[in-house]
Backbone as a printed PyTorch tensor [residue, N CA C, xyz], in Angstrom:
tensor([[[  0.9970,  -1.2500,  -0.0890],
         [  0.1550,  -0.0670,  -0.0420],
         [  0.8830,   1.1860,   0.0210]],

        [[  2.1110,   1.1370,   1.0650],
         [  3.0210,   2.2770,   0.9420],
         [  3.5030,   2.3700,  -0.6040]],

        [[  3.7110,   1.6260,  -1.2800],
         [  4.6210,   1.7310,  -2.7580],
         [  3.4760,   1.9780,  -3.5340]],

        [[  2.0940,   1.8470,  -3.4670],
         [  1.0060,   2.6220,  -4.4050],
         [  0.9250,   4.0330,  -4.0380]],

        [[  0.8530,   4.5110,  -2.8780],
         [  0.9700,   5.7520,  -2.3280],
         [  2.0850,   6.5940,  -2.9690]],

        [[  3.4440,   6.2320,  -2.8300],
         [  4.4810,   6.7460,  -3.2320],
         [  4.6960,   6.6820,  -4.8700]],

        [[  4.1060,   5.7780,  -5.3070],
         [  3.9110,   5.7060,  -6.9180],
         [  3.0650,   6.9100,  -7.4250]],

        [[  1.9270,   7.1270,  -6.7050],
         [  0.8130,   8.0160,  -6.8320],
         [  1.2400,   9.8560,  -6.9690]],

        [[  1.7210,   9.6410,  -5.5490],
         [  2.4330,  11.0820,  -5.3560],
         [  3.7550,  11.1640,  -6.2490]],

        [[  4.4550,  10.5090,  -6.8200],
         [  5.4490,  11.0260,  -7.8390],
         [  4.8310,  11.3180,  -9.1260]],

        [[  3.5300,  10.2490,  -9.9370],
         [  2.9900,  10.7670, -10.9880],
         [  2.7470,  12.1220, -10.8140]],

        [[  1.7460,  12.3980,  -9.7470],
         [  1.2540,  13.8950,  -9.5240],
         [  2.2220,  14.6870,  -9.4360]],

        [[  3.4880,  14.7890,  -8.9410],
         [  4.3560,  15.4480,  -8.8540],
         [  4.8910,  15.7840, -10.3590]],

        [[  5.3620,  14.6590, -10.9570],
         [  5.8890,  14.8110, -12.3080],
         [  4.5380,  15.5090, -13.5990]],

        [[  3.3110,  15.1090, -13.2810],
         [  2.5790,  15.5900, -14.1910],
         [  2.2130,  17.0350, -13.9570]],

        [[  2.3770,  17.4410, -12.9070],
         [  2.2220,  18.9910, -12.4620],
         [  2.9770,  20.0350, -12.8910]],

        [[  4.4330,  19.4150, -12.7980],
         [  5.4820,  20.0780, -13.3030],
         [  5.7520,  20.1040, -14.6290]],

        [[  4.8000,  20.0400, -15.8650],
         [  4.9330,  20.0220, -17.2870],
         [  5.3310,  21.3480, -17.4040]],

        [[  6.4330,  21.5230, -18.0980],
         [  6.6980,  22.9030, -19.0210],
         [  6.2520,  22.8460, -20.3330]],

        [[  5.3650,  23.3610, -20.6720],
         [  4.2310,  23.5210, -21.7750],
         [  3.4960,  24.8110, -21.8500]],

        [[  3.0760,  25.4660, -23.1000],
         [  2.3110,  26.5260, -22.8440],
         [  0.9710,  26.1250, -22.3980]],

        [[  0.0430,  26.8920, -22.3010],
         [ -1.4650,  26.5350, -22.3130],
         [ -2.2280,  27.4730, -23.1180]],

        [[ -3.1690,  27.4350, -23.6990],
         [ -4.0370,  27.7590, -24.4330],
         [ -4.5840,  29.3030, -23.7000]],

        [[ -4.3360,  30.3790, -24.6830],
         [ -4.6820,  31.6340, -23.8380],
         [ -6.5250,  31.5250, -24.1350]],

        [[ -7.2400,  31.7940, -23.3280],
         [ -8.9090,  31.8430, -23.3810],
         [ -9.2910,  33.3770, -23.6230]],

        [[ -9.2840,  33.9260, -24.6800],
         [ -9.4480,  35.3450, -25.2260],
         [-10.7190,  35.6990, -24.6960]],

        [[-10.8130,  36.6360, -24.1050],
         [-12.1470,  37.0960, -23.3500],
         [-12.2460,  36.8160, -21.9120]],

        [[-11.6100,  35.9160, -21.5140],
         [-11.5990,  35.5810, -20.1880],
         [-10.3240,  35.8120, -19.2780]],

        [[ -9.0880,  35.2260, -19.9530],
         [ -7.9460,  35.1660, -19.2220],
         [ -7.8510,  36.8550, -19.1260]],

        [[ -6.9730,  37.1790, -17.9600],
         [ -6.5850,  38.5830, -17.9320],
         [ -4.8520,  38.6890, -17.8220]],

        [[ -4.5220,  39.6490, -18.2700],
         [ -3.3100,  39.9190, -18.5520],
         [ -2.4890,  39.9610, -16.9360]],

        [[ -1.4850,  38.9530, -16.9480],
         [ -0.6880,  39.1260, -15.3520],
         [ -0.0260,  40.4610, -15.2090]],

        [[  0.4960,  41.2900, -16.0750],
         [  0.9100,  42.3820, -15.7370],
         [ -0.0340,  43.7380, -15.6770]],

        [[ -0.8420,  44.0650, -16.7400],
         [ -1.6750,  45.1270, -16.5840],
         [ -3.1520,  44.8260, -16.0840]],

        [[ -3.4280,  43.3480, -16.1690],
         [ -4.7730,  43.0810, -15.1390],
         [ -6.0050,  43.2800, -16.6150]],

        [[ -5.6380,  43.8080, -17.7190],
         [ -6.8970,  43.6720, -18.8430],
         [ -6.9880,  42.5070, -19.3000]],

        [[ -7.8710,  42.3260, -19.6460],
         [ -8.8250,  40.9410, -20.2400],
         [ -8.1130,  41.0390, -21.9050]],

        [[ -7.8260,  39.6840, -21.8170],
         [ -6.9120,  39.4080, -23.0690],
         [ -7.8920,  39.0440, -24.3310]],

        [[ -8.1500,  39.8760, -25.2060],
         [ -8.9620,  40.0390, -26.3560],
         [ -7.8320,  39.6840, -27.7350]],

        [[ -6.8340,  40.4590, -27.7860],
         [ -6.2800,  40.4010, -29.1870],
         [ -5.8490,  39.1820, -29.2700]],

        [[ -6.0850,  38.5890, -30.4410],
         [ -5.2780,  37.2120, -30.6200],
         [ -4.4050,  37.2980, -31.7510]],

        [[ -3.7490,  38.6080, -31.9690],
         [ -2.9470,  38.6040, -32.8780],
         [ -1.4500,  38.9880, -31.8760]],

        [[ -1.4650,  39.8410, -30.5870],
         [ -0.6690,  40.3690, -30.0580],
         [ -0.4480,  39.6370, -28.5880]],

        [[ -1.1210,  38.7060, -28.2470],
         [ -0.9380,  38.3540, -26.8260],
         [  0.3210,  37.2440, -26.7970]],

        [[  0.6620,  37.2190, -25.5020],
         [  2.1240,  36.6550, -25.1300],
         [  1.8350,  35.8130, -23.7760]],

        [[  2.7940,  34.8870, -23.7500],
         [  2.8550,  34.1450, -22.6130],
         [  4.2170,  33.7890, -21.9710]],

        [[  4.6020,  33.4840, -20.6980],
         [  5.9640,  32.7740, -20.1610],
         [  5.7510,  31.5940, -19.6410]],

        [[  6.4940,  30.7060, -19.6520],
         [  6.3440,  29.3400, -18.9560],
         [  7.6690,  29.2480, -18.3190]],

        [[  7.4190,  29.3090, -16.7260],
         [  8.8100,  28.7380, -15.9030],
         [  9.1380,  27.5650, -16.2610]],

        [[ 10.3000,  27.1160, -15.7620],
         [ 10.9280,  25.7610, -15.6330],
         [  9.8120,  24.7140, -14.5020]],

        [[  9.4020,  25.2920, -13.9790],
         [  8.5960,  24.5660, -13.0090],
         [  7.0610,  24.4410, -13.5610]],

        [[  7.0270,  25.2270, -14.7700],
         [  5.4980,  24.8470, -15.4590],
         [  4.4810,  26.1280, -15.0860]],

        [[  4.8900,  27.2410, -14.6700],
         [  3.8860,  27.9660, -14.0240],
         [  3.7800,  28.7920, -15.4060]],

        [[  2.5390,  29.1270, -15.7160],
         [  2.2270,  30.0340, -16.8400],
         [  1.5950,  31.3870, -16.5320]],

        [[  2.3130,  32.1550, -17.1810],
         [  1.6920,  33.8780, -17.1370],
         [  1.6470,  34.3660, -18.3890]],

        [[  0.2600,  34.8290, -18.7340],
         [ -0.4130,  35.2040, -19.8720],
         [ -0.3540,  36.8340, -19.8420]],

        [[ -0.2830,  37.4430, -21.1180],
         [ -0.3270,  38.7930, -21.3100],
         [ -0.9760,  39.2430, -22.6970]],

        [[ -1.9120,  40.5290, -22.4510],
         [ -2.2430,  40.8220, -23.6970],
         [ -1.3950,  41.3640, -24.6350]],

        [[ -0.2690,  41.5720, -24.4730],
         [  0.9520,  41.9460, -25.6150],
         [  2.0130,  41.6930, -25.1020]],

        [[  3.0040,  41.5630, -26.0390],
         [  4.3580,  41.3740, -25.8740],
         [  4.8710,  42.3480, -24.9630]],

        [[  4.3650,  43.7120, -25.1600],
         [  5.1810,  44.5420, -24.4700],
         [  4.9370,  44.3420, -22.8660]],

        [[  3.8780,  44.0240, -22.8470],
         [  3.3980,  43.6040, -21.2370],
         [  4.3980,  42.3440, -20.6930]],

        [[  4.5470,  41.5030, -21.3930],
         [  5.6690,  40.3980, -20.9610],
         [  6.9580,  40.7950, -20.7400]],

        [[  7.5240,  41.7580, -21.6390],
         [  8.6210,  42.4910, -21.4080],
         [  8.6150,  43.5870, -20.2680]],

        [[  7.5010,  44.2190, -19.8590],
         [  7.6280,  45.0110, -18.9080],
         [  7.4460,  43.8870, -17.5670]],

        [[  6.9650,  42.8980, -17.6930],
         [  6.9910,  42.0490, -16.3880],
         [  8.0340,  41.3580, -16.0560]],

        [[  8.9640,  41.1970, -16.8600],
         [ 10.6120,  40.6870, -16.6820],
         [ 11.2880,  41.6870, -16.0250]],

        [[ 10.8630,  42.9320, -15.8930],
         [ 11.6470,  43.9820, -15.1560],
         [ 11.6230,  43.4920, -13.6420]],

        [[ 10.6410,  42.9340, -13.2050],
         [ 10.4620,  42.9020, -11.6910],
         [ 10.3420,  41.0260, -11.7410]],

        [[ 10.7620,  40.1470, -12.5730],
         [ 10.6400,  38.7680, -12.1300],
         [ 11.9740,  38.2300, -12.7220]],

        [[ 12.6440,  36.9770, -11.8640],
         [ 13.8090,  36.7440, -12.1000],
         [ 13.6240,  35.8250, -13.5650]],

        [[ 14.1740,  36.3350, -14.4710],
         [ 13.9500,  35.6590, -15.8450],
         [ 14.8370,  34.4940, -15.6670]],

        [[ 15.8130,  34.0260, -14.8970],
         [ 16.3860,  32.7600, -14.8240],
         [ 15.6100,  31.5510, -14.5130]],

        [[ 14.2490,  32.1100, -13.8380],
         [ 13.2310,  31.0810, -13.6750],
         [ 12.4720,  30.7410, -14.8990]],

        [[ 12.5430,  31.5990, -16.1580],
         [ 11.5900,  31.3240, -17.2100],
         [ 12.1050,  30.4520, -18.5280]],

        [[ 11.5840,  29.3990, -18.8130],
         [ 12.0540,  28.5780, -19.7470],
         [ 11.4980,  28.8320, -21.2490]],

        [[ 10.2590,  29.1370, -21.2780],
         [  9.8520,  29.4780, -22.6520],
         [  9.2970,  31.1250, -22.6260]],

        [[  9.2810,  31.6970, -23.5280],
         [  9.0240,  33.1430, -23.9380],
         [  8.2170,  33.0620, -25.3520]],

        [[  6.7270,  33.0630, -25.1750],
         [  5.7810,  32.7700, -26.2170],
         [  5.0590,  34.3300, -26.6730]],

        [[  5.1380,  34.3860, -28.0640],
         [  4.0080,  35.2950, -28.4170],
         [  3.2360,  35.0200, -29.9630]],

        [[  2.0070,  35.7170, -29.8600],
         [  1.5600,  35.5820, -30.9930],
         [  2.1160,  35.7510, -32.1840]],

        [[  1.5390,  35.1530, -33.3700],
         [  2.3000,  35.2320, -34.5000],
         [  1.2860,  36.2440, -35.2800]],

        [[  1.5680,  37.0730, -35.9640],
         [  0.6610,  38.0380, -36.5840],
         [ -0.1310,  37.5790, -37.7850]],

        [[  0.9440,  36.6360, -38.8620],
         [ -0.0460,  35.8690, -39.7530],
         [ -0.7410,  34.8830, -39.4560]],

        [[ -0.9290,  34.4720, -38.2630],
         [ -1.6610,  33.3330, -37.8240],
         [ -2.0360,  33.1640, -36.2480]],

        [[ -3.0020,  34.3820, -36.3430],
         [ -3.5910,  34.8510, -34.9710],
         [ -3.5880,  33.5330, -34.2210]],

        [[ -3.8050,  33.5520, -33.0790],
         [ -3.9190,  32.8460, -31.6280],
         [ -2.8300,  31.7080, -31.7460]],

        [[ -1.6760,  31.5640, -32.5900],
         [ -0.7530,  30.9140, -32.7920],
         [  0.4720,  31.3740, -31.7500]],

        [[  1.0330,  30.5120, -30.7690],
         [  2.0220,  31.0620, -30.2370],
         [  3.2400,  30.3410, -30.7020]],

        [[  4.3170,  31.4080, -30.8180],
         [  5.8010,  31.1290, -31.4500],
         [  6.7400,  31.6350, -30.5590]],

        [[  8.1630,  30.8750, -30.5530],
         [  9.1950,  30.9700, -29.6290],
         [  9.4410,  32.8640, -29.6750]],

        [[  9.2890,  33.4060, -28.8320],
         [  9.5560,  34.8180, -29.0080],
         [ 11.0690,  35.5250, -29.1550]],

        [[ 12.0650,  34.4650, -28.8300],
         [ 13.1500,  34.7740, -28.7790],
         [ 13.8220,  34.3210, -30.2850]],

        [[ 13.0400,  33.6390, -30.8620],
         [ 13.5410,  33.4610, -32.2950],
         [ 12.6110,  34.2060, -33.1610]],

        [[ 11.5070,  34.9210, -32.7250],
         [ 10.7460,  35.8380, -33.7490],
         [ 11.2200,  37.0770, -34.3000]],

        [[ 10.7020,  37.8640, -35.2230],
         [ 10.9730,  39.2160, -35.6790],
         [  9.9050,  39.7190, -35.3770]],

        [[ 10.3220,  41.4940, -34.6980],
         [  9.3590,  42.1290, -34.2500],
         [  9.4120,  43.4190, -35.0540]],

        [[  8.1070,  43.8050, -35.1190],
         [  8.2420,  45.2490, -36.0450],
         [  7.1710,  46.2650, -35.1530]],

        [[  7.7600,  47.2950, -34.9000],
         [  6.9870,  48.3130, -34.2880],
         [  6.8260,  49.4670, -35.4080]],

        [[  5.5090,  49.5710, -35.6620],
         [  4.9430,  50.4690, -36.6300],
         [  3.5240,  51.4200, -36.2580]],

        [[  3.8610,  52.3340, -36.0950],
         [  2.5960,  53.0870, -35.8740],
         [  1.4000,  52.9380, -36.7030]],

        [[  1.3650,  51.8500, -37.7730],
         [  0.2030,  51.7920, -38.7350],
         [ -0.0080,  50.1610, -38.2720]],

        [[  0.3310,  49.4460, -37.1060],
         [ -0.1280,  48.5990, -36.5900],
         [ -0.4890,  48.3130, -35.4620]],

        [[ -1.3580,  48.8810, -35.0180],
         [ -1.6020,  49.0990, -33.5350],
         [ -1.6120,  47.8380, -32.4180]],

        [[ -1.3390,  48.0000, -31.2700],
         [ -1.3870,  46.6240, -30.4170],
         [ -1.8900,  47.2260, -29.1990]],

        [[ -2.4660,  46.2710, -28.5320],
         [ -3.2830,  46.7000, -27.4070],
         [ -2.8260,  47.6500, -26.2300]],

        [[ -1.6340,  47.7100, -26.0810],
         [ -0.9300,  48.4960, -25.0100],
         [ -0.7570,  49.7850, -25.6780]],

        [[ -0.4990,  49.9190, -27.0110],
         [  0.1770,  51.2020, -27.5100],
         [  1.5000,  51.1750, -27.8530]],

        [[  2.1270,  50.3020, -27.7520],
         [  3.5930,  50.1590, -28.3380],
         [  3.6110,  49.7960, -29.7070]],

        [[  2.5710,  49.4370, -30.6640],
         [  2.6550,  49.3580, -31.7950],
         [  3.8050,  48.0690, -32.1950]],

        [[  3.6790,  47.1580, -31.1980],
         [  4.8410,  46.0440, -31.3790],
         [  3.7130,  44.7340, -31.8340]],

        [[  4.3860,  44.3950, -33.1070],
         [  3.7170,  42.8600, -33.7810],
         [  5.2220,  42.0870, -33.6970]],

        [[  4.6400,  40.5570, -33.8510],
         [  5.6770,  39.7210, -33.5620],
         [  5.3880,  38.7810, -34.9520]],

        [[  6.7340,  38.2960, -35.6620],
         [  6.3900,  37.4340, -37.0750],
         [  7.3490,  36.2240, -36.7960]],

        [[  7.1050,  35.1940, -37.2760],
         [  8.0330,  34.0750, -37.1540],
         [  9.0430,  34.1210, -38.0010]],

        [[  8.7120,  34.9960, -39.1240],
         [ 10.3110,  34.8780, -39.7240],
         [ 10.5700,  36.6010, -40.2490]],

        [[ 11.7080,  36.5800, -40.4390],
         [ 11.9650,  38.1160, -40.8370],
         [ 11.5350,  38.3650, -42.2120]],

        [[ 11.5120,  37.7810, -43.2430],
         [ 10.7660,  37.9610, -44.5010],
         [  9.2140,  38.4940, -44.0570]],

        [[  8.5590,  37.8930, -43.1100],
         [  7.0890,  38.0990, -42.8510],
         [  6.9900,  39.4740, -42.5700]],

        [[  7.9920,  39.9860, -41.3780],
         [  7.9320,  41.2740, -40.8880],
         [  8.2010,  42.2070, -41.9030]],

        [[  9.2220,  41.7550, -42.6490],
         [  9.7120,  42.8790, -43.6400],
         [  8.8970,  43.2340, -44.9950]],

        [[  7.9260,  41.8300, -45.0420],
         [  6.9650,  42.2060, -46.1530],
         [  5.7000,  43.2100, -45.3420]],

        [[  5.2750,  43.1130, -44.1400],
         [  4.5350,  44.1610, -43.8180],
         [  5.1290,  45.5110, -43.3510]],

        [[  6.2730,  45.4240, -43.1830],
         [  7.1360,  46.5800, -43.0280],
         [  7.2180,  47.5120, -44.4210]],

        [[  7.1560,  46.8840, -45.4920],
         [  7.1010,  47.2630, -46.9240],
         [  5.8440,  48.1320, -46.8340]],

        [[  4.7570,  47.5360, -46.1190],
         [  3.3630,  47.9730, -46.7320],
         [  3.1070,  48.9500, -45.3960]],

        [[  3.6500,  48.9110, -44.3640],
         [  3.1040,  49.4960, -43.1830],
         [  4.1220,  50.5960, -42.6090]],

        [[  5.4440,  50.2970, -42.7690],
         [  6.6230,  51.0580, -42.3940],
         [  6.9210,  50.5910, -40.9960]],

        [[  7.8130,  51.1550, -40.4980],
         [  8.1870,  50.7610, -39.1040],
         [  9.6730,  50.2740, -38.9300]],

        [[ 10.0380,  49.7830, -37.8600],
         [ 11.4780,  49.2500, -37.3410],
         [ 11.1770,  47.9330, -37.0290]],

        [[ 12.4230,  47.3860, -37.4400],
         [ 12.3440,  45.6600, -37.0680],
         [ 13.2790,  45.3910, -36.3120]],

        [[ 13.1250,  44.3470, -35.2330],
         [ 13.7890,  44.3280, -33.9820],
         [ 13.8190,  42.5290, -33.9800]],

        [[ 15.1050,  42.1380, -33.6490],
         [ 15.1750,  40.7590, -33.2200],
         [ 14.6760,  40.9100, -31.6870]],

        [[ 14.4620,  39.6180, -30.7540],
         [ 14.2490,  39.8550, -29.4730],
         [ 15.3020,  40.3870, -28.7810]],

        [[ 16.5710,  40.1850, -28.8720],
         [ 17.7910,  40.9320, -28.1470],
         [ 17.6520,  42.5610, -28.4220]],

        [[ 17.2490,  42.7600, -29.8840],
         [ 17.1670,  44.2990, -29.6010],
         [ 16.1590,  44.8490, -29.5370]],

        [[ 14.9080,  44.1370, -29.4340],
         [ 13.7010,  44.6230, -28.7230],
         [ 13.9340,  44.8420, -27.0150]],

        [[ 14.3220,  43.9300, -26.7360],
         [ 14.7110,  43.7600, -25.1190],
         [ 15.5700,  45.3920, -24.7210]],

        [[ 16.5680,  45.5770, -25.6820],
         [ 16.9870,  46.7960, -25.3060],
         [ 16.5810,  47.8560, -25.8800]],

        [[ 15.6000,  48.2210, -26.8870],
         [ 14.6410,  48.8910, -27.0730],
         [ 13.9270,  49.2540, -26.1000]],

        [[ 13.0790,  48.1220, -25.6350],
         [ 12.1080,  48.7880, -24.5110],
         [ 12.3690,  48.9490, -23.2270]]])
């Protein structure tokens, strides 16, 4: 009986610390940073810690601002919505970002993420703005 209880406890421990993204419930989930309800399916973001805790944001700029007061060594995944595929989360550290006054985002930073640099350049050619890598974006903001 003790072995069965130990096995069950270990199973619960390992499954409760799964490091993976959670779907964002648009219109229901609140931004962890600014507390606004997440409704924009193009600009949302989330981080997942090494322990599997998920923090959701209504915009990438909220995620970046959240990092100012959080131990980033605890973060395993930085994710952001992909402009060309709404509701799809991509690795923010490999994304290309466009800041363009012609592409509004929820918090007014005009910050949008793209899976590839080519996709960002296509929108930039139409809408203007500046392109950033993840590291350059962190320096800029």
